[in-house]
Amino acid sequence: MQLTRICVAWVLVFIAILSASHLVAESHSFQLQAENGISLQINTATTLSVHGEKSRSGSYSYFWHCSAGEIAGSGATVTYTAPPTPDRVFVTVHIVSGDELISIQTLGLQVFKQYVMLKADDMTAWVNLSDPQVPTTWARYINYMRNEAQVKASAGIIGQRVENASDAYFEYIREHHLGGYIEFWNHGWTHARYTKSNIPEKYFDLDGILHDDYFDVFKSEKSLYEFQGMDYDHQYTNMKATQDVLKERAGITLRTFGAPYNKVDLTTAHVIRDIDDID
């Protein structure tokens, strides 16, 4: 009889392991997102929504919980209100179909009172490194901010320098971005600084002479920059390219832009206005 009980117990453990594995596989089809990003001022509200393909027929039920603050509403979309004091808050939703738990999604939110952003830029990938191809200095910075200092920080990504990185690199970016301590932001595509010797060919006429507008600029300025002095198409294409590569490879939307060398002009403002993702 005791042997039978032991065997039954092991069978139940085995079934539980299989169920957990199934749950993890299912969880990738859902994503919990905050409408206004993962940072929230005290006593303010944001909309939380579950997104993803519903791989099963039938209705879903959503059971919400937060470690601090308040949740109002029901279903796949609710309103979350931050607590009156700064905190590190975790919101969890259990997604159920019938009597079966399909997925558990958790989102970290940083609740602040007066915000000071720690800005770091020029994040790249080193494709000659083993996965996740994150440069040592960047890994040290992100680990310190998240696990030791436990303060919100940021990292500006240069799109062209990460576009060929491994899937593991972009999973690393996604994990830390959604974790609540690191916000990755758009730092342009090339980080280029142009002189007469390296400005793109389209700015020359058929005789190889620099167009008048740019010739006049170079008479007063030694350099042009990716987002200062270049035309609308150039700036829009470069800014949008970085948005696209992070959305496609990491599954995240960059909400902030910071120009290389801090060089911008009025055209840059028009480009930011026309890219909906950037606040």
Short mmCIF file of C-alpha atoms in Angstrom, two decimals:
data_model
loop_
_atom_site.label_atom_id
_atom_site.label_comp_id
_atom_site.label_asym_id
_atom_site.label_seq_id
_atom_site.Cartn_x
_atom_site.Cartn_y
_atom_site.Cartn_z
CA MET A 1 0.00 0.00 0.00
CA GLN A 2 2.79 2.43 0.87
CA LEU A 3 4.58 1.61 -2.39
CA THR A 4 1.35 2.35 -4.28
CA ARG A 5 1.07 5.73 -2.59
CA ILE A 6 4.66 6.56 -3.49
CA CYS A 7 4.07 5.63 -7.13
CA VAL A 8 0.89 7.71 -7.28
CA ALA A 9 2.76 10.66 -5.75
CA TRP A 10 5.51 10.48 -8.37
CA VAL A 11 2.91 10.26 -11.15
CA LEU A 12 1.26 13.42 -9.80
CA VAL A 13 4.63 15.19 -9.68
CA PHE A 14 5.32 14.14 -13.27
CA ILE A 15 1.91 15.43 -14.39
CA ALA A 16 2.57 18.73 -12.60
CA ILE A 17 5.91 19.11 -14.39
CA LEU A 18 4.26 18.47 -17.76
CA SER A 19 1.52 20.98 -16.94
CA ALA A 20 4.10 23.61 -15.96
CA SER A 21 6.01 23.04 -19.20
CA HIS A 22 2.77 23.41 -21.13
CA LEU A 23 2.01 26.60 -19.24
CA VAL A 24 5.39 28.14 -20.08
CA ALA A 25 4.93 27.32 -23.76
CA GLU A 26 1.46 28.90 -23.76
CA SER A 27 2.62 32.03 -21.92
CA HIS A 28 4.66 33.25 -24.88
CA SER A 29 1.46 33.96 -26.87
CA PHE A 30 0.41 36.66 -24.37
CA GLN A 31 1.99 39.94 -23.32
CA LEU A 32 1.00 42.32 -20.54
CA GLN A 33 1.59 45.98 -21.47
CA ALA A 34 1.13 49.38 -19.84
CA GLU A 35 -0.27 52.10 -22.09
CA ASN A 36 2.00 54.84 -20.71
CA GLY A 37 5.17 52.80 -20.23
CA ILE A 38 6.62 51.10 -17.18
CA SER A 39 7.21 54.26 -15.12
CA LEU A 40 4.32 55.91 -13.32
CA GLN A 41 4.05 58.89 -11.02
CA ILE A 42 2.43 58.45 -7.62
CA ASN A 43 -1.39 58.62 -7.55
CA THR A 44 -1.67 58.56 -11.35
CA ALA A 45 -3.40 55.96 -13.49
CA THR A 46 -2.55 53.96 -16.60
CA THR A 47 -4.29 51.34 -18.71
CA LEU A 48 -3.00 47.76 -18.54
CA SER A 49 -3.87 45.34 -21.34
CA VAL A 50 -3.18 41.74 -22.23
CA HIS A 51 -2.24 41.31 -25.87
CA GLY A 52 -1.57 38.18 -27.88
CA GLU A 53 -3.09 35.55 -30.12
CA LYS A 54 -5.71 33.38 -28.48
CA SER A 55 -4.67 29.92 -29.56
CA ARG A 56 -7.75 28.22 -28.08
CA SER A 57 -11.43 28.58 -28.82
CA GLY A 58 -13.78 29.78 -26.10
CA SER A 59 -13.75 32.64 -23.66
CA TYR A 60 -10.93 33.70 -21.34
CA SER A 61 -11.10 34.97 -17.79
CA TYR A 62 -8.54 37.37 -16.33
CA PHE A 63 -7.67 37.54 -12.63
CA TRP A 64 -5.62 40.59 -11.66
CA HIS A 65 -3.40 41.30 -8.66
CA CYS A 66 -0.97 44.10 -7.77
CA SER A 67 1.59 44.36 -4.98
CA ALA A 68 0.65 48.00 -4.32
CA GLY A 69 -1.85 50.49 -5.70
CA GLU A 70 -5.32 49.67 -7.03
CA ILE A 71 -6.79 47.89 -10.05
CA ALA A 72 -10.23 48.81 -11.39
CA GLY A 73 -12.17 46.96 -14.06
CA SER A 74 -12.10 43.43 -15.40
CA GLY A 75 -11.31 41.46 -18.50
CA ALA A 76 -8.23 41.85 -20.69
CA THR A 77 -7.98 45.62 -20.06
CA VAL A 78 -8.05 47.32 -16.65
CA THR A 79 -7.06 50.63 -15.06
CA TYR A 80 -4.19 50.64 -12.59
CA THR A 81 -3.70 53.53 -10.11
CA ALA A 82 -0.28 53.93 -8.49
CA PRO A 83 0.10 54.14 -4.69
CA PRO A 84 0.73 57.49 -2.93
CA THR A 85 4.38 56.68 -2.20
CA PRO A 86 7.26 55.64 -4.49
CA ASP A 87 7.51 51.90 -4.84
CA ARG A 88 8.52 49.01 -7.05
CA VAL A 89 5.20 47.45 -8.04
CA PHE A 90 4.43 44.15 -9.72
CA VAL A 91 1.12 43.56 -11.49
CA THR A 92 0.15 39.98 -12.27
CA VAL A 93 -2.69 38.60 -14.34
CA HIS A 94 -3.75 34.94 -14.44
CA ILE A 95 -5.39 33.99 -17.74
CA VAL A 96 -7.86 31.13 -17.45
CA SER A 97 -9.86 29.18 -20.01
CA GLY A 98 -12.65 27.20 -18.39
CA ASP A 99 -11.02 25.60 -15.36
CA GLU A 100 -7.51 25.57 -16.88
CA LEU A 101 -4.78 28.11 -16.15
CA ILE A 102 -3.41 29.15 -19.54
CA SER A 103 -0.84 31.82 -18.74
CA ILE A 104 0.57 34.02 -15.98
CA GLN A 105 1.86 37.45 -17.02
CA THR A 106 3.72 39.85 -14.73
CA LEU A 107 4.76 43.45 -15.38
CA GLY A 108 7.10 45.52 -13.23
CA LEU A 109 6.21 49.19 -12.74
CA GLN A 110 8.43 51.86 -11.21
CA VAL A 111 6.34 54.35 -9.20
CA PHE A 112 8.12 57.65 -8.64
CA LYS A 113 7.51 61.01 -6.98
CA GLN A 114 10.14 63.30 -8.49
CA TYR A 115 11.91 61.72 -11.40
CA VAL A 116 15.61 61.90 -12.21
CA MET A 117 16.60 59.86 -15.26
CA LEU A 118 20.04 58.31 -15.47
CA LYS A 119 20.96 58.53 -19.14
CA ALA A 120 23.52 56.33 -20.85
CA ASP A 121 23.88 56.01 -24.58
CA ASP A 122 25.66 54.30 -27.49
CA MET A 123 24.59 50.75 -26.59
CA THR A 124 25.73 48.25 -29.19
CA ALA A 125 26.12 44.49 -29.64
CA TRP A 126 29.41 42.63 -30.03
CA VAL A 127 28.70 39.87 -32.51
CA ASN A 128 32.04 38.20 -31.76
CA LEU A 129 30.99 37.59 -28.14
CA SER A 130 29.16 34.50 -27.01
CA ASP A 131 25.44 34.98 -26.41
CA PRO A 132 23.82 37.25 -25.49
CA GLN A 133 26.52 39.42 -27.17
CA VAL A 134 26.09 42.23 -24.65
CA PRO A 135 29.34 44.23 -24.15
CA THR A 136 30.82 43.68 -20.70
CA THR A 137 30.56 47.32 -19.66
CA TRP A 138 26.87 47.44 -20.57
CA ALA A 139 26.11 44.19 -18.78
CA ARG A 140 27.83 45.55 -15.67
CA TYR A 141 25.88 48.83 -15.85
CA ILE A 142 22.50 47.13 -16.33
CA ASN A 143 23.17 44.56 -13.61
CA TYR A 144 24.19 47.25 -11.14
CA MET A 145 21.19 49.47 -11.80
CA ARG A 146 18.72 46.60 -11.64
CA ASN A 147 20.08 44.37 -8.89
CA GLU A 148 22.20 46.60 -6.63
CA ALA A 149 21.17 50.25 -6.93
CA GLN A 150 17.59 49.28 -7.85
CA VAL A 151 16.97 52.60 -9.54
CA LYS A 152 15.44 53.39 -12.90
CA ALA A 153 18.01 54.02 -15.63
CA SER A 154 18.12 54.18 -19.41
CA ALA A 155 20.21 53.04 -22.35
CA GLY A 156 20.22 54.56 -25.83
CA ILE A 157 20.51 51.99 -28.63
CA ILE A 158 22.17 52.67 -32.01
CA GLY A 159 20.04 50.65 -34.41
CA GLN A 160 22.61 49.83 -37.09
CA ARG A 161 25.01 48.46 -34.49
CA VAL A 162 22.55 45.92 -33.14
CA GLU A 163 20.53 44.90 -36.22
CA ASN A 164 22.62 41.75 -36.79
CA ALA A 165 22.79 40.70 -33.15
CA SER A 166 21.61 37.27 -32.04
CA ASP A 167 18.11 36.39 -30.86
CA ALA A 168 19.59 35.99 -27.36
CA TYR A 169 20.73 39.64 -27.44
CA PHE A 170 17.25 40.90 -28.25
CA GLU A 171 15.71 38.61 -25.63
CA TYR A 172 18.10 40.19 -23.11
CA ILE A 173 16.95 43.66 -24.21
CA ARG A 174 13.31 42.65 -23.99
CA GLU A 175 13.65 41.07 -20.54
CA HIS A 176 15.33 44.09 -18.99
CA HIS A 177 13.12 46.64 -20.75
CA LEU A 178 9.94 44.97 -19.50
CA GLY A 179 11.49 44.34 -16.07
CA GLY A 180 10.95 47.95 -15.06
CA TYR A 181 14.47 49.20 -14.21
CA ILE A 182 15.98 49.89 -17.65
CA GLU A 183 14.27 51.88 -20.39
CA PHE A 184 15.89 51.42 -23.78
CA TRP A 185 15.49 54.36 -26.15
CA ASN A 186 16.16 55.35 -29.75
CA HIS A 187 19.64 56.82 -30.22
CA GLY A 188 19.51 56.96 -34.00
CA TRP A 189 20.60 54.51 -36.65
CA THR A 190 24.22 55.35 -37.51
CA HIS A 191 25.42 57.93 -34.94
CA ALA A 192 27.04 59.61 -37.94
CA ARG A 193 28.92 62.90 -37.99
CA TYR A 194 29.27 64.16 -41.56
CA THR A 195 32.03 66.21 -43.14
CA LYS A 196 32.55 67.02 -46.80
CA SER A 197 34.46 63.78 -47.18
CA ASN A 198 31.76 61.37 -45.94
CA ILE A 199 28.39 63.03 -46.57
CA PRO A 200 26.08 60.67 -48.57
CA GLU A 201 26.30 60.84 -52.36
CA LYS A 202 22.69 61.96 -52.82
CA TYR A 203 23.71 65.42 -51.56
CA PHE A 204 25.92 65.94 -54.62
CA ASP A 205 24.76 66.76 -58.14
CA LEU A 206 25.68 64.72 -61.24
CA ASP A 207 28.96 66.61 -61.57
CA GLY A 208 29.98 65.65 -58.04
CA ILE A 209 29.43 69.16 -56.69
CA LEU A 210 27.79 69.54 -53.29
CA HIS A 211 24.31 71.01 -53.51
CA ASP A 212 24.16 74.72 -52.72
CA ASP A 213 22.25 74.31 -49.44
CA TYR A 214 24.86 71.98 -48.01
CA PHE A 215 27.78 73.88 -49.49
CA ASP A 216 26.57 76.96 -47.59
CA VAL A 217 26.24 74.94 -44.39
CA PHE A 218 29.78 73.66 -44.59
CA LYS A 219 31.05 77.22 -45.07
CA SER A 220 29.86 78.03 -41.55
CA GLU A 221 29.84 74.59 -39.90
CA LYS A 222 32.61 71.98 -39.89
CA SER A 223 30.17 69.10 -39.53
CA LEU A 224 26.62 67.94 -40.06
CA TYR A 225 25.02 65.26 -37.91
CA GLU A 226 22.54 62.44 -38.29
CA PHE A 227 19.76 64.67 -36.91
CA GLN A 228 21.09 68.16 -37.50
CA GLY A 229 21.41 69.66 -40.96
CA MET A 230 20.16 66.57 -42.83
CA ASP A 231 16.88 66.54 -44.75
CA TYR A 232 13.56 65.13 -43.55
CA ASP A 233 13.79 61.84 -45.48
CA HIS A 234 17.22 61.09 -44.04
CA GLN A 235 16.20 61.80 -40.46
CA TYR A 236 12.86 60.00 -40.68
CA THR A 237 14.38 56.90 -42.30
CA ASN A 238 17.11 56.61 -39.68
CA MET A 239 14.87 57.20 -36.68
CA LYS A 240 12.20 54.82 -37.97
CA ALA A 241 14.76 52.10 -38.78
CA THR A 242 15.83 51.87 -35.14
CA GLN A 243 12.19 51.78 -34.02
CA ASP A 244 11.51 48.94 -36.44
CA VAL A 245 14.48 46.73 -35.59
CA LEU A 246 13.71 46.82 -31.85
CA LYS A 247 10.03 46.19 -32.45
CA GLU A 248 10.67 43.30 -34.84
CA ARG A 249 13.57 41.62 -33.02
CA ALA A 250 12.91 42.43 -29.35
CA GLY A 251 9.15 42.92 -29.43
CA ILE A 252 9.33 46.27 -27.64
CA THR A 253 8.32 49.80 -28.59
CA LEU A 254 10.83 52.58 -27.94
CA ARG A 255 9.03 55.63 -26.55
CA THR A 256 11.94 58.05 -26.25
CA PHE A 257 14.45 59.54 -28.70
CA GLY A 258 17.81 61.12 -27.95
CA ALA A 259 20.02 62.43 -30.75
CA PRO A 260 23.68 61.47 -31.16
CA TYR A 261 25.94 64.31 -29.97
CA ASN A 262 22.70 65.99 -28.72
CA LYS A 263 22.49 67.60 -32.16
CA VAL A 264 18.96 68.29 -33.46
CA ASP A 265 17.13 70.86 -35.56
CA LEU A 266 13.57 71.81 -36.45
CA THR A 267 13.37 68.94 -38.94
CA THR A 268 14.01 66.51 -36.10
CA ALA A 269 10.99 67.89 -34.25
CA HIS A 270 8.82 67.26 -37.33
CA VAL A 271 10.12 63.69 -37.59
CA ILE A 272 9.37 62.96 -33.93
CA ARG A 273 5.87 64.35 -34.44
CA ASP A 274 5.33 61.98 -37.38
CA ILE A 275 6.53 58.81 -35.65
CA ASP A 276 3.58 57.84 -33.47
CA ASP A 277 5.52 55.51 -31.16
CA ILE A 278 7.77 58.25 -29.79
CA ASP A 279 6.33 60.40 -27.04
#
